[in-house]
mmCIF file of C-alpha atoms and ligand atoms in Angstrom:
data_model
loop_
_atom_site.group_PDB
_atom_site.id
_atom_site.type_symbol
_atom_site.label_atom_id
_atom_site.label_comp_id
_atom_site.label_asym_id
_atom_site.label_seq_id
_atom_site.Cartn_x
_atom_site.Cartn_y
_atom_site.Cartn_z
ATOM 1 C CA MET A 1 -82.779 -108.474 -153.750
ATOM 2 C CA LYS A 2 -83.708 -104.382 -153.515
ATOM 3 C CA PRO A 3 -80.466 -103.120 -151.368
ATOM 4 C CA ILE A 4 -80.731 -102.811 -147.613
ATOM 5 C CA PRO A 5 -79.859 -99.491 -145.981
ATOM 6 C CA TYR A 6 -79.140 -99.758 -142.670
ATOM 7 C CA GLY A 7 -81.942 -97.583 -140.979
ATOM 8 C CA LYS A 8 -85.538 -97.078 -142.536
ATOM 9 C CA HIS A 9 -88.582 -95.341 -141.302
ATOM 10 C CA THR A 10 -92.555 -96.901 -141.356
ATOM 11 C CA ILE A 11 -95.216 -95.125 -142.508
ATOM 12 C CA THR A 12 -98.928 -97.004 -142.220
ATOM 13 C CA GLU A 13 -102.125 -96.201 -143.821
ATOM 14 C CA GLU A 14 -102.809 -95.028 -140.158
ATOM 15 C CA ASP A 15 -100.259 -92.281 -140.251
ATOM 16 C CA ILE A 16 -101.277 -91.031 -143.614
ATOM 17 C CA ASP A 17 -104.973 -90.716 -142.465
ATOM 18 C CA SER A 18 -103.608 -88.690 -139.008
ATOM 19 C CA VAL A 19 -102.129 -86.236 -141.570
ATOM 20 C CA VAL A 20 -104.869 -85.904 -143.869
ATOM 21 C CA GLU A 21 -106.605 -85.014 -140.953
ATOM 22 C CA VAL A 22 -104.327 -81.997 -140.339
ATOM 23 C CA LEU A 23 -104.720 -80.979 -144.034
ATOM 24 C CA ARG A 24 -108.435 -81.121 -143.596
ATOM 25 C CA SER A 25 -108.307 -79.236 -140.327
ATOM 26 C CA ASP A 26 -108.186 -75.299 -139.721
ATOM 27 C CA PHE A 27 -104.773 -75.823 -138.430
ATOM 28 C CA LEU A 28 -101.457 -76.627 -140.455
ATOM 29 C CA THR A 29 -99.240 -75.166 -137.197
ATOM 30 C CA GLN A 30 -99.826 -74.196 -133.687
ATOM 31 C CA GLY A 31 -102.857 -76.116 -133.405
ATOM 32 C CA PRO A 32 -103.941 -78.671 -131.239
ATOM 33 C CA LYS A 33 -101.885 -81.792 -132.429
ATOM 34 C CA ILE A 34 -98.764 -80.388 -131.014
ATOM 35 C CA PRO A 35 -99.798 -80.323 -127.242
ATOM 36 C CA GLU A 36 -101.264 -83.977 -127.854
ATOM 37 C CA PHE A 37 -97.982 -85.027 -129.062
ATOM 38 C CA GLU A 38 -96.128 -83.273 -126.465
ATOM 39 C CA ASN A 39 -98.548 -84.674 -123.534
ATOM 40 C CA SER A 40 -98.384 -88.463 -124.923
ATOM 41 C CA PHE A 41 -94.409 -87.429 -125.549
ATOM 42 C CA ALA A 42 -94.084 -86.560 -121.800
ATOM 43 C CA GLU A 43 -96.522 -89.508 -120.632
ATOM 44 C CA PHE A 44 -94.137 -92.025 -122.668
ATOM 45 C CA CYS A 45 -90.693 -91.061 -121.345
ATOM 46 C CA GLY A 46 -92.367 -90.312 -117.073
ATOM 47 C CA ALA A 47 -91.243 -86.271 -117.437
ATOM 48 C CA ARG A 48 -93.836 -83.673 -116.557
ATOM 49 C CA TYR A 49 -93.094 -81.405 -119.407
ATOM 50 C CA ALA A 50 -92.280 -81.582 -123.196
ATOM 51 C CA ALA A 51 -91.483 -78.971 -125.594
ATOM 52 C CA ALA A 52 -91.727 -80.481 -129.090
ATOM 53 C CA VAL A 53 -89.301 -77.995 -131.782
ATOM 54 C CA SER A 54 -88.661 -78.837 -135.470
ATOM 55 C CA ASN A 55 -85.921 -80.948 -135.068
ATOM 56 C CA GLY A 56 -83.183 -82.192 -132.624
ATOM 57 C CA THR A 57 -80.453 -79.820 -133.141
ATOM 58 C CA ALA A 58 -82.940 -76.971 -132.587
ATOM 59 C CA ALA A 59 -83.874 -78.842 -129.734
ATOM 60 C CA LEU A 60 -80.168 -78.727 -128.416
ATOM 61 C CA HIS A 61 -79.351 -75.275 -129.237
ATOM 62 C CA LEU A 62 -82.603 -74.468 -127.136
ATOM 63 C CA CYS A 63 -81.221 -76.340 -124.375
ATOM 64 C CA ALA A 64 -78.176 -74.251 -124.618
ATOM 65 C CA LEU A 65 -80.115 -70.724 -124.568
ATOM 66 C CA ALA A 66 -82.024 -72.032 -121.824
ATOM 67 C CA LEU A 67 -79.415 -72.841 -119.760
ATOM 68 C CA ASP A 68 -77.744 -69.092 -120.702
ATOM 69 C CA VAL A 69 -74.710 -70.740 -122.018
ATOM 70 C CA LYS A 70 -72.130 -68.356 -123.189
ATOM 71 C CA PRO A 71 -69.016 -67.464 -125.140
ATOM 72 C CA GLY A 72 -65.672 -68.278 -122.495
ATOM 73 C CA ASP A 73 -68.405 -71.518 -121.607
ATOM 74 C CA VAL A 74 -66.687 -75.036 -121.328
ATOM 75 C CA VAL A 75 -69.259 -77.926 -122.523
ATOM 76 C CA VAL A 76 -68.146 -81.133 -122.223
ATOM 77 C CA THR A 77 -68.943 -83.990 -124.930
ATOM 78 C CA THR A 78 -68.173 -87.026 -126.292
ATOM 79 C CA PRO A 79 -66.645 -87.701 -129.359
ATOM 80 C CA ILE A 80 -68.592 -90.505 -130.672
ATOM 81 C CA THR A 81 -71.954 -88.977 -131.544
ATOM 82 C CA PHE A 82 -73.616 -86.369 -134.650
ATOM 83 C CA VAL A 83 -71.730 -83.393 -134.898
ATOM 84 C CA ALA A 84 -74.770 -81.792 -133.769
ATOM 85 C CA SER A 85 -74.564 -83.130 -130.390
ATOM 86 C CA ALA A 86 -71.617 -80.109 -129.860
ATOM 87 C CA ASN A 87 -73.009 -77.839 -132.291
ATOM 88 C CA GLY A 88 -75.822 -76.780 -130.641
ATOM 89 C CA PHE A 89 -74.044 -75.592 -127.999
ATOM 90 C CA ARG A 90 -71.437 -74.027 -130.103
ATOM 91 C CA TYR A 91 -74.165 -71.741 -131.554
ATOM 92 C CA CYS A 92 -73.939 -69.737 -128.112
ATOM 93 C CA GLY A 93 -70.136 -69.616 -128.142
ATOM 94 C CA ALA A 94 -69.323 -72.251 -125.884
ATOM 95 C CA GLU A 95 -66.012 -74.169 -126.064
ATOM 96 C CA ILE A 96 -66.311 -77.515 -126.721
ATOM 97 C CA LYS A 97 -64.207 -80.454 -124.438
ATOM 98 C CA PHE A 98 -64.549 -83.616 -125.472
ATOM 99 C CA CYS A 99 -64.174 -86.779 -123.252
ATOM 100 C CA ASP A 100 -62.911 -90.077 -124.251
ATOM 101 C CA ILE A 101 -65.532 -93.512 -124.862
ATOM 102 C CA ASP A 102 -65.668 -95.899 -122.433
ATOM 103 C CA PRO A 103 -64.242 -99.071 -124.783
ATOM 104 C CA VAL A 104 -67.108 -101.546 -123.815
ATOM 105 C CA THR A 105 -70.333 -99.135 -123.831
ATOM 106 C CA LYS A 106 -68.717 -96.467 -125.839
ATOM 107 C CA LEU A 107 -70.383 -93.812 -123.528
ATOM 108 C CA MET A 108 -68.559 -91.150 -122.260
ATOM 109 C CA ASP A 109 -66.285 -92.690 -119.643
ATOM 110 C CA LEU A 110 -67.450 -90.976 -116.150
ATOM 111 C CA ASP A 111 -64.250 -91.887 -114.920
ATOM 112 C CA LYS A 112 -62.419 -89.754 -117.558
ATOM 113 C CA LEU A 113 -64.941 -87.336 -116.922
ATOM 114 C CA GLU A 114 -64.104 -87.093 -113.614
ATOM 115 C CA GLU A 115 -60.552 -86.386 -114.167
ATOM 116 C CA ILE A 116 -61.186 -83.683 -116.641
ATOM 117 C CA LEU A 117 -63.373 -81.937 -114.018
ATOM 118 C CA SER A 118 -60.684 -82.488 -111.382
ATOM 119 C CA GLU A 119 -58.160 -81.270 -112.824
ATOM 120 C CA ASP A 120 -59.898 -77.770 -114.172
ATOM 121 C CA GLN A 121 -58.348 -74.850 -113.255
ATOM 122 C CA THR A 122 -60.432 -72.461 -115.562
ATOM 123 C CA GLY A 123 -63.605 -72.851 -113.443
ATOM 124 C CA ARG A 124 -65.468 -72.043 -116.759
ATOM 125 C CA ILE A 125 -66.507 -76.055 -117.343
ATOM 126 C CA LYS A 126 -70.554 -75.208 -116.940
ATOM 127 C CA GLY A 127 -71.932 -78.420 -118.102
ATOM 128 C CA VAL A 128 -71.766 -81.984 -119.753
ATOM 129 C CA VAL A 129 -74.030 -83.349 -122.649
ATOM 130 C CA VAL A 130 -74.054 -86.590 -122.856
ATOM 131 C CA VAL A 131 -75.445 -89.311 -125.684
ATOM 132 C CA ASP A 132 -77.271 -92.374 -125.301
ATOM 133 C CA PHE A 133 -74.957 -93.801 -128.457
ATOM 134 C CA ALA A 134 -76.932 -96.165 -130.291
ATOM 135 C CA GLY A 135 -79.568 -96.540 -127.835
ATOM 136 C CA TYR A 136 -77.353 -97.815 -125.138
ATOM 137 C CA PRO A 137 -78.727 -95.763 -121.676
ATOM 138 C CA VAL A 138 -75.926 -93.459 -119.986
ATOM 139 C CA ASN A 139 -76.161 -94.015 -115.890
ATOM 140 C CA THR A 140 -77.337 -90.417 -115.476
ATOM 141 C CA GLU A 141 -77.702 -91.470 -111.537
ATOM 142 C CA LYS A 142 -73.858 -91.578 -111.673
ATOM 143 C CA LEU A 143 -73.134 -89.167 -113.930
ATOM 144 C CA ARG A 144 -75.437 -86.306 -112.005
ATOM 145 C CA SER A 145 -73.439 -87.439 -108.599
ATOM 146 C CA ILE A 146 -70.733 -86.061 -110.203
ATOM 147 C CA ALA A 147 -72.308 -83.071 -111.781
ATOM 148 C CA ASP A 148 -73.666 -81.959 -108.559
ATOM 149 C CA ARG A 149 -70.271 -81.551 -107.147
ATOM 150 C CA TYR A 150 -68.832 -79.541 -109.275
ATOM 151 C CA GLY A 151 -72.074 -77.561 -109.909
ATOM 152 C CA LEU A 152 -72.542 -78.686 -113.712
ATOM 153 C CA TRP A 153 -76.333 -79.064 -115.373
ATOM 154 C CA ILE A 154 -76.689 -82.145 -117.630
ATOM 155 C CA VAL A 155 -78.389 -82.081 -121.055
ATOM 156 C CA GLU A 156 -79.086 -85.750 -122.426
ATOM 157 C CA ASP A 157 -79.069 -86.338 -126.037
ATOM 158 C CA ALA A 158 -81.636 -89.641 -126.460
ATOM 159 C CA CYS A 159 -82.127 -89.254 -129.834
ATOM 160 C CA HIS A 160 -80.933 -92.605 -130.179
ATOM 161 C CA ALA A 161 -82.742 -93.792 -126.975
ATOM 162 C CA PRO A 162 -86.744 -92.930 -126.406
ATOM 163 C CA GLY A 163 -87.758 -95.927 -124.472
ATOM 164 C CA ALA A 164 -84.257 -97.170 -123.170
ATOM 165 C CA TYR A 165 -83.724 -97.257 -119.501
ATOM 166 C CA PHE A 166 -81.144 -98.376 -116.796
ATOM 167 C CA ILE A 167 -82.225 -99.395 -113.553
ATOM 168 C CA ASP A 168 -80.721 -96.988 -110.634
ATOM 169 C CA SER A 169 -79.222 -97.676 -107.581
ATOM 170 C CA LYS A 170 -82.512 -97.627 -105.413
ATOM 171 C CA GLY A 171 -83.932 -100.565 -108.349
ATOM 172 C CA GLU A 172 -86.225 -98.075 -110.165
ATOM 173 C CA LYS A 173 -86.715 -98.137 -113.755
ATOM 174 C CA ILE A 174 -85.079 -94.784 -115.078
ATOM 175 C CA LYS A 175 -86.169 -94.392 -118.735
ATOM 176 C CA CYS A 176 -84.512 -91.664 -120.804
ATOM 177 C CA GLY A 177 -85.759 -88.095 -120.726
ATOM 178 C CA ASN A 178 -87.762 -89.039 -117.326
ATOM 179 C CA GLY A 179 -86.130 -85.617 -116.304
ATOM 180 C CA LYS A 180 -85.133 -87.432 -113.102
ATOM 181 C CA TYR A 181 -81.324 -86.696 -113.395
ATOM 182 C CA ALA A 182 -80.642 -84.582 -116.790
ATOM 183 C CA ASP A 183 -81.559 -80.867 -116.206
ATOM 184 C CA LEU A 184 -83.075 -81.800 -120.256
ATOM 185 C CA THR A 185 -82.801 -84.501 -122.646
ATOM 186 C CA VAL A 186 -83.486 -83.559 -126.397
ATOM 187 C CA PHE A 187 -85.019 -86.610 -129.232
ATOM 188 C CA SER A 188 -85.323 -86.551 -132.690
ATOM 189 C CA PHE A 189 -88.262 -87.234 -134.952
ATOM 190 C CA HIS A 190 -85.865 -87.813 -138.412
ATOM 191 C CA PRO A 191 -87.204 -90.509 -140.045
ATOM 192 C CA VAL A 192 -84.131 -92.757 -139.590
ATOM 193 C CA LYS A 193 -85.090 -92.241 -135.975
ATOM 194 C CA HIS A 194 -87.394 -94.695 -133.566
ATOM 195 C CA ILE A 195 -90.089 -91.709 -134.555
ATOM 196 C CA ALA A 196 -90.393 -90.003 -138.063
ATOM 197 C CA ALA A 197 -92.233 -86.591 -138.084
ATOM 198 C CA GLY A 198 -90.388 -85.568 -141.100
ATOM 199 C CA GLU A 199 -88.213 -83.434 -139.286
ATOM 200 C CA GLY A 200 -88.799 -82.488 -135.467
ATOM 201 C CA GLY A 201 -87.630 -83.212 -131.928
ATOM 202 C CA MET A 202 -88.605 -83.024 -128.478
ATOM 203 C CA ILE A 203 -87.096 -81.426 -125.282
ATOM 204 C CA THR A 204 -88.197 -82.939 -121.918
ATOM 205 C CA THR A 205 -87.559 -81.638 -118.444
ATOM 206 C CA ASN A 206 -89.066 -81.662 -114.528
ATOM 207 C CA ASN A 207 -87.934 -78.324 -114.039
ATOM 208 C CA ALA A 208 -90.402 -75.367 -114.536
ATOM 209 C CA GLY A 209 -88.254 -72.646 -115.083
ATOM 210 C CA LEU A 210 -86.438 -74.471 -118.162
ATOM 211 C CA TYR A 211 -89.178 -75.479 -119.783
ATOM 212 C CA GLU A 212 -91.058 -72.282 -120.171
ATOM 213 C CA LYS A 213 -87.900 -70.633 -121.134
ATOM 214 C CA ILE A 214 -87.565 -73.425 -124.212
ATOM 215 C CA THR A 215 -91.579 -72.749 -125.456
ATOM 216 C CA ARG A 216 -90.892 -69.132 -125.463
ATOM 217 C CA LEU A 217 -87.493 -69.029 -127.181
ATOM 218 C CA ARG A 218 -88.795 -71.498 -129.410
ATOM 219 C CA THR A 219 -91.155 -68.987 -130.745
ATOM 220 C CA HIS A 220 -89.267 -65.424 -131.222
ATOM 221 C CA GLY A 221 -88.913 -65.200 -127.578
ATOM 222 C CA ILE A 222 -92.476 -63.689 -127.338
ATOM 223 C CA THR A 223 -94.550 -63.976 -124.215
ATOM 224 C CA LYS A 224 -98.175 -63.365 -123.212
ATOM 225 C CA ASN A 225 -97.880 -64.061 -119.499
ATOM 226 C CA ASN A 226 -98.456 -61.362 -117.477
ATOM 227 C CA GLU A 227 -95.916 -62.129 -114.958
ATOM 228 C CA LEU A 228 -93.333 -61.428 -117.446
ATOM 229 C CA LEU A 229 -94.882 -58.439 -119.464
ATOM 230 C CA SER A 230 -93.886 -54.812 -118.311
ATOM 231 C CA LYS A 231 -97.278 -53.729 -119.125
ATOM 232 C CA ASN A 232 -100.031 -54.695 -120.717
ATOM 233 C CA ASP A 233 -101.931 -52.707 -123.614
ATOM 234 C CA GLY A 234 -105.001 -55.284 -124.029
ATOM 235 C CA GLY A 235 -105.966 -58.488 -125.430
ATOM 236 C CA TRP A 236 -103.697 -58.356 -128.280
ATOM 237 C CA TYR A 237 -100.845 -57.560 -126.205
ATOM 238 C CA TYR A 238 -97.584 -59.166 -126.335
ATOM 239 C CA GLU A 239 -93.560 -58.691 -125.916
ATOM 240 C CA MET A 240 -90.499 -60.172 -127.103
ATOM 241 C CA VAL A 241 -88.289 -60.507 -124.177
ATOM 242 C CA ASP A 242 -85.534 -62.582 -125.590
ATOM 243 C CA LEU A 243 -83.913 -63.224 -128.493
ATOM 244 C CA GLY A 244 -85.458 -66.120 -129.686
ATOM 245 C CA TYR A 245 -86.256 -68.330 -132.667
ATOM 246 C CA ASN A 246 -88.682 -69.607 -135.187
ATOM 247 C CA TYR A 247 -87.924 -73.537 -133.768
ATOM 248 C CA ARG A 248 -91.348 -74.726 -134.060
ATOM 249 C CA ILE A 249 -92.796 -77.962 -135.365
ATOM 250 C CA THR A 250 -95.745 -78.313 -137.376
ATOM 251 C CA ASP A 251 -99.453 -79.922 -136.659
ATOM 252 C CA ILE A 252 -98.882 -81.982 -139.838
ATOM 253 C CA GLN A 253 -95.473 -82.965 -138.140
ATOM 254 C CA ALA A 254 -96.707 -83.466 -134.808
ATOM 255 C CA ALA A 255 -99.531 -85.759 -136.012
ATOM 256 C CA LEU A 256 -97.311 -88.053 -137.835
ATOM 257 C CA GLY A 257 -95.161 -88.246 -135.028
ATOM 258 C CA LEU A 258 -98.002 -88.185 -132.790
ATOM 259 C CA SER A 259 -99.338 -91.895 -134.663
ATOM 260 C CA GLN A 260 -95.661 -93.171 -134.574
ATOM 261 C CA LEU A 261 -94.878 -92.955 -130.744
ATOM 262 C CA GLY A 262 -98.587 -95.084 -130.691
ATOM 263 C CA ARG A 263 -96.242 -98.145 -131.979
ATOM 264 C CA ILE A 264 -92.907 -97.134 -130.390
ATOM 265 C CA LYS A 265 -93.130 -100.089 -127.488
ATOM 266 C CA ALA A 266 -93.370 -102.698 -130.791
ATOM 267 C CA ASN A 267 -90.656 -100.617 -132.789
ATOM 268 C CA LEU A 268 -88.420 -101.103 -129.619
ATOM 269 C CA ASP A 269 -89.185 -104.506 -129.436
ATOM 270 C CA ARG A 270 -88.797 -105.404 -132.799
ATOM 271 C CA ARG A 271 -85.252 -103.642 -132.663
ATOM 272 C CA ASN A 272 -84.278 -106.187 -129.150
ATOM 273 C CA ALA A 273 -85.355 -109.295 -131.415
ATOM 274 C CA VAL A 274 -83.477 -108.375 -134.612
ATOM 275 C CA ALA A 275 -80.511 -107.552 -132.392
ATOM 276 C CA GLN A 276 -80.479 -110.560 -130.207
ATOM 277 C CA ILE A 277 -80.697 -112.927 -134.120
ATOM 278 C CA TYR A 278 -77.964 -110.632 -135.355
ATOM 279 C CA ASN A 279 -76.187 -111.603 -131.699
ATOM 280 C CA ASP A 280 -76.702 -115.313 -132.097
ATOM 281 C CA GLY A 281 -75.531 -115.181 -135.880
ATOM 282 C CA PHE A 282 -72.049 -113.386 -134.871
ATOM 283 C CA LYS A 283 -71.452 -115.166 -131.713
ATOM 284 C CA GLU A 284 -69.131 -117.603 -132.678
ATOM 285 C CA ASN A 285 -67.333 -115.985 -135.087
ATOM 286 C CA GLU A 286 -64.068 -114.503 -133.503
ATOM 287 C CA ASN A 287 -62.948 -111.954 -135.931
ATOM 288 C CA ILE A 288 -66.575 -110.118 -134.820
ATOM 289 C CA THR A 289 -67.112 -108.209 -131.613
ATOM 290 C CA ILE A 290 -70.701 -107.836 -130.853
ATOM 291 C CA GLY A 291 -72.260 -105.548 -128.195
ATOM 292 C CA ASN A 292 -71.364 -106.198 -124.901
ATOM 293 C CA ILE A 293 -74.852 -105.021 -123.237
ATOM 294 C CA SER A 294 -75.233 -104.514 -118.953
ATOM 295 C CA LYS A 295 -78.152 -106.797 -117.798
ATOM 296 C CA ASP A 296 -79.432 -103.867 -115.680
ATOM 297 C CA ILE A 297 -80.567 -101.624 -119.178
ATOM 298 C CA PHE A 298 -82.434 -101.916 -121.850
ATOM 299 C CA HIS A 299 -81.361 -100.519 -125.088
ATOM 300 C CA ALA A 300 -83.326 -98.685 -127.579
ATOM 301 C CA TYR A 301 -81.608 -100.187 -130.240
ATOM 302 C CA HIS A 302 -81.205 -97.065 -132.637
ATOM 303 C CA LEU A 303 -77.888 -98.758 -134.345
ATOM 304 C CA TYR A 304 -76.668 -102.382 -134.749
ATOM 305 C CA ILE A 305 -73.095 -102.132 -134.173
ATOM 306 C CA ILE A 306 -70.258 -104.413 -134.849
ATOM 307 C CA GLU A 307 -66.428 -104.047 -134.506
ATOM 308 C CA VAL A 308 -63.820 -106.129 -137.054
ATOM 309 C CA LYS A 309 -60.501 -105.318 -138.111
ATOM 310 C CA GLU A 310 -61.061 -105.173 -141.492
ATOM 311 C CA ARG A 311 -63.713 -102.661 -141.650
ATOM 312 C CA LYS A 312 -63.059 -100.892 -145.027
ATOM 313 C CA GLU A 313 -63.132 -104.074 -146.422
ATOM 314 C CA LEU A 314 -66.072 -105.195 -144.972
ATOM 315 C CA TYR A 315 -68.170 -102.136 -146.083
ATOM 316 C CA ASP A 316 -67.266 -102.118 -149.633
ATOM 317 C CA TYR A 317 -68.080 -105.811 -149.823
ATOM 318 C CA LEU A 318 -71.376 -105.715 -147.850
ATOM 319 C CA HIS A 319 -72.414 -102.894 -150.180
ATOM 320 C CA ALA A 320 -71.051 -104.663 -153.788
ATOM 321 C CA ASN A 321 -73.875 -107.061 -152.047
ATOM 322 C CA GLY A 322 -76.205 -104.804 -151.326
ATOM 323 C CA VAL A 323 -75.795 -104.116 -147.898
ATOM 324 C CA LEU A 324 -75.924 -100.609 -147.283
ATOM 325 C CA ALA A 325 -74.044 -100.547 -143.835
ATOM 326 C CA GLN A 326 -72.722 -97.355 -142.229
ATOM 327 C CA ILE A 327 -70.230 -95.736 -140.124
ATOM 328 C CA HIS A 328 -71.447 -94.052 -136.796
ATOM 329 C CA TYR A 329 -69.256 -92.013 -136.134
ATOM 330 C CA ILE A 330 -66.456 -90.448 -137.268
ATOM 331 C CA PRO A 331 -65.342 -89.014 -134.491
ATOM 332 C CA ALA A 332 -66.301 -85.268 -133.368
ATOM 333 C CA HIS A 333 -62.838 -83.888 -132.501
ATOM 334 C CA LEU A 334 -61.313 -84.838 -136.284
ATOM 335 C CA MET A 335 -63.796 -83.061 -138.466
ATOM 336 C CA PRO A 336 -62.096 -80.118 -139.822
ATOM 337 C CA TYR A 337 -64.144 -77.711 -137.604
ATOM 338 C CA TYR A 338 -63.150 -78.758 -134.929
ATOM 339 C CA ARG A 339 -59.638 -79.672 -135.528
ATOM 340 C CA ARG A 340 -59.432 -76.057 -136.730
ATOM 341 C CA LEU A 341 -60.668 -75.559 -132.710
ATOM 342 C CA GLY A 342 -57.319 -77.312 -131.457
ATOM 343 C CA TRP A 343 -58.178 -80.949 -131.461
ATOM 344 C CA SER A 344 -56.353 -83.626 -133.463
ATOM 345 C CA GLU A 345 -55.612 -87.156 -134.194
ATOM 346 C CA GLY A 346 -54.211 -88.898 -131.204
ATOM 347 C CA ASP A 347 -56.361 -87.127 -128.779
ATOM 348 C CA PHE A 348 -58.767 -89.989 -128.229
ATOM 349 C CA PRO A 349 -57.454 -93.182 -128.323
ATOM 350 C CA ASN A 350 -60.750 -95.133 -127.382
ATOM 351 C CA ALA A 351 -62.784 -93.144 -130.019
ATOM 352 C CA GLU A 352 -60.375 -93.328 -132.636
ATOM 353 C CA ARG A 353 -60.096 -97.021 -132.335
ATOM 354 C CA TYR A 354 -63.660 -97.367 -132.129
ATOM 355 C CA TYR A 355 -63.985 -95.593 -135.364
ATOM 356 C CA GLN A 356 -61.235 -97.813 -137.006
ATOM 357 C CA GLN A 357 -63.705 -100.960 -136.742
ATOM 358 C CA CYS A 358 -67.079 -100.228 -136.321
ATOM 359 C CA LEU A 359 -69.573 -100.840 -138.992
ATOM 360 C CA SER A 360 -73.360 -100.316 -138.148
ATOM 361 C CA LEU A 361 -75.797 -102.942 -139.783
ATOM 362 C CA PRO A 362 -79.343 -102.612 -141.216
ATOM 363 C CA MET A 363 -81.436 -102.004 -137.832
ATOM 364 C CA PHE A 364 -85.155 -101.113 -138.356
ATOM 365 C CA PRO A 365 -88.598 -102.519 -137.332
ATOM 366 C CA SER A 366 -89.701 -103.731 -141.172
ATOM 367 C CA LEU A 367 -86.547 -105.277 -142.072
ATOM 368 C CA THR A 368 -87.573 -109.175 -142.756
ATOM 369 C CA GLU A 369 -86.487 -112.577 -141.696
ATOM 370 C CA GLU A 370 -85.005 -113.273 -144.995
ATOM 371 C CA GLU A 371 -83.033 -109.434 -145.106
ATOM 372 C CA LEU A 372 -82.489 -110.494 -141.469
ATOM 373 C CA LYS A 373 -80.293 -113.588 -142.819
ATOM 374 C CA TYR A 374 -79.344 -112.711 -146.168
ATOM 375 C CA VAL A 375 -77.453 -110.441 -143.653
ATOM 376 C CA ILE A 376 -75.564 -112.359 -141.459
ATOM 377 C CA LYS A 377 -75.102 -114.720 -144.401
ATOM 378 C CA LYS A 378 -72.595 -111.951 -146.123
ATOM 379 C CA VAL A 379 -71.176 -110.958 -143.045
ATOM 380 C CA LEU A 380 -70.164 -114.353 -142.350
ATOM 381 C CA LYS A 381 -69.152 -115.464 -145.978
ATOM 382 C CA PHE A 382 -66.899 -112.284 -146.074
ATOM 383 C CA TYR A 383 -64.632 -113.712 -143.070
HETATM 384 C C1 PLP B 1 -80.048 -87.063 -135.425
HETATM 385 C C2 PLP B 1 -79.226 -86.457 -134.013
HETATM 386 C C3 PLP B 1 -79.023 -85.329 -133.626
HETATM 387 C C4 PLP B 1 -80.165 -84.367 -134.589
HETATM 388 O O1 PLP B 1 -81.249 -84.382 -134.561
HETATM 389 P P1 PLP B 1 -82.223 -83.730 -135.861
HETATM 390 O O2 PLP B 1 -83.532 -84.094 -135.841
HETATM 391 O O3 PLP B 1 -81.683 -84.229 -137.083
HETATM 392 O O4 PLP B 1 -81.431 -82.278 -136.351
HETATM 393 C C5 PLP B 1 -78.768 -85.208 -132.699
HETATM 394 N N1 PLP B 1 -78.013 -85.804 -132.098
HETATM 395 C C6 PLP B 1 -78.003 -87.470 -132.596
HETATM 396 C C7 PLP B 1 -76.925 -88.011 -131.522
HETATM 397 C C8 PLP B 1 -78.341 -87.281 -133.066
HETATM 398 O O5 PLP B 1 -78.535 -89.343 -133.473
#
């Protein structure tokens, strides 16, 4: 059997045809596929606006820019995430304050967040970046009520969680990125994520002003919008009104992303089915802790994670047997860069304990029954 990676994209003939169609067309970038992808993605999330960008990290940076994050501002995020969740705000000079995770959900502990906010004497905390880690949606309704009390914005990093949702207190299904409670939500289309576009990202929001700023800043801060121009010399005329970037996606990528978005439901269903099979395989084994998922959420299962005491030994054993398990994540505050900014071992006991025990097993829609059985057999054999 070929080694089984922890995650993998699927490319169909339809995906290939949609990319080839762009290659034969007049526009490789700035063409019709980008708004088509944006409109479909906004509809999928239930958001008013969606802006496609070059990758998920650029999406986070654009959020920080649109929210006017400046040196001296403090942004709170979770240590159990990919470092980009924090870095996007560092690019604008924000100080990052980490908040420990809930040991059950592995998401930012909102009670701890509340403590941090109530104890803050500086008044410099401007916003919160939450992460729907592994595909588990954050309860943004609860977060919104906390954030509103302290006048904070919310950015939701949903790179793991397109299609995930929770049921709010009114019984409404809150899909990640629907714009109801978070100000801005970001997604990634890196091939290891649900939707592969090569590279790519998306920002969804219901806020027209933020959307307008983001679309301007992703293309050099340039506008042709008459309301923003100081004058108008003619049809060619544009002005650069802010220092923006080139964070555009291409039509080639948008076509691939759009084609993949068409299969998102089957993708999510298969991931949930795989998780169920893993859970059934492991639930009797007292050495293996499986995820404890609340009943009123729909998990997107970007990752399937178990927690074990002999994590390093199991990792080595699985790799020797062709199961390329991974670790998500080394806590961000323990990275040398963030240590230099003052964080150290012992700061976040829940995150650090979780890191010692976590292991991500192969999770992707094209994982075969045979591969799945093999992974479960090998894990159980180790014990
Ligand atoms: C993948 C990922 C990102 C960054 O996305 P890129 O498209 O790779 O830049 C940000 N946050 C999280 C949680 C991610 O998993």
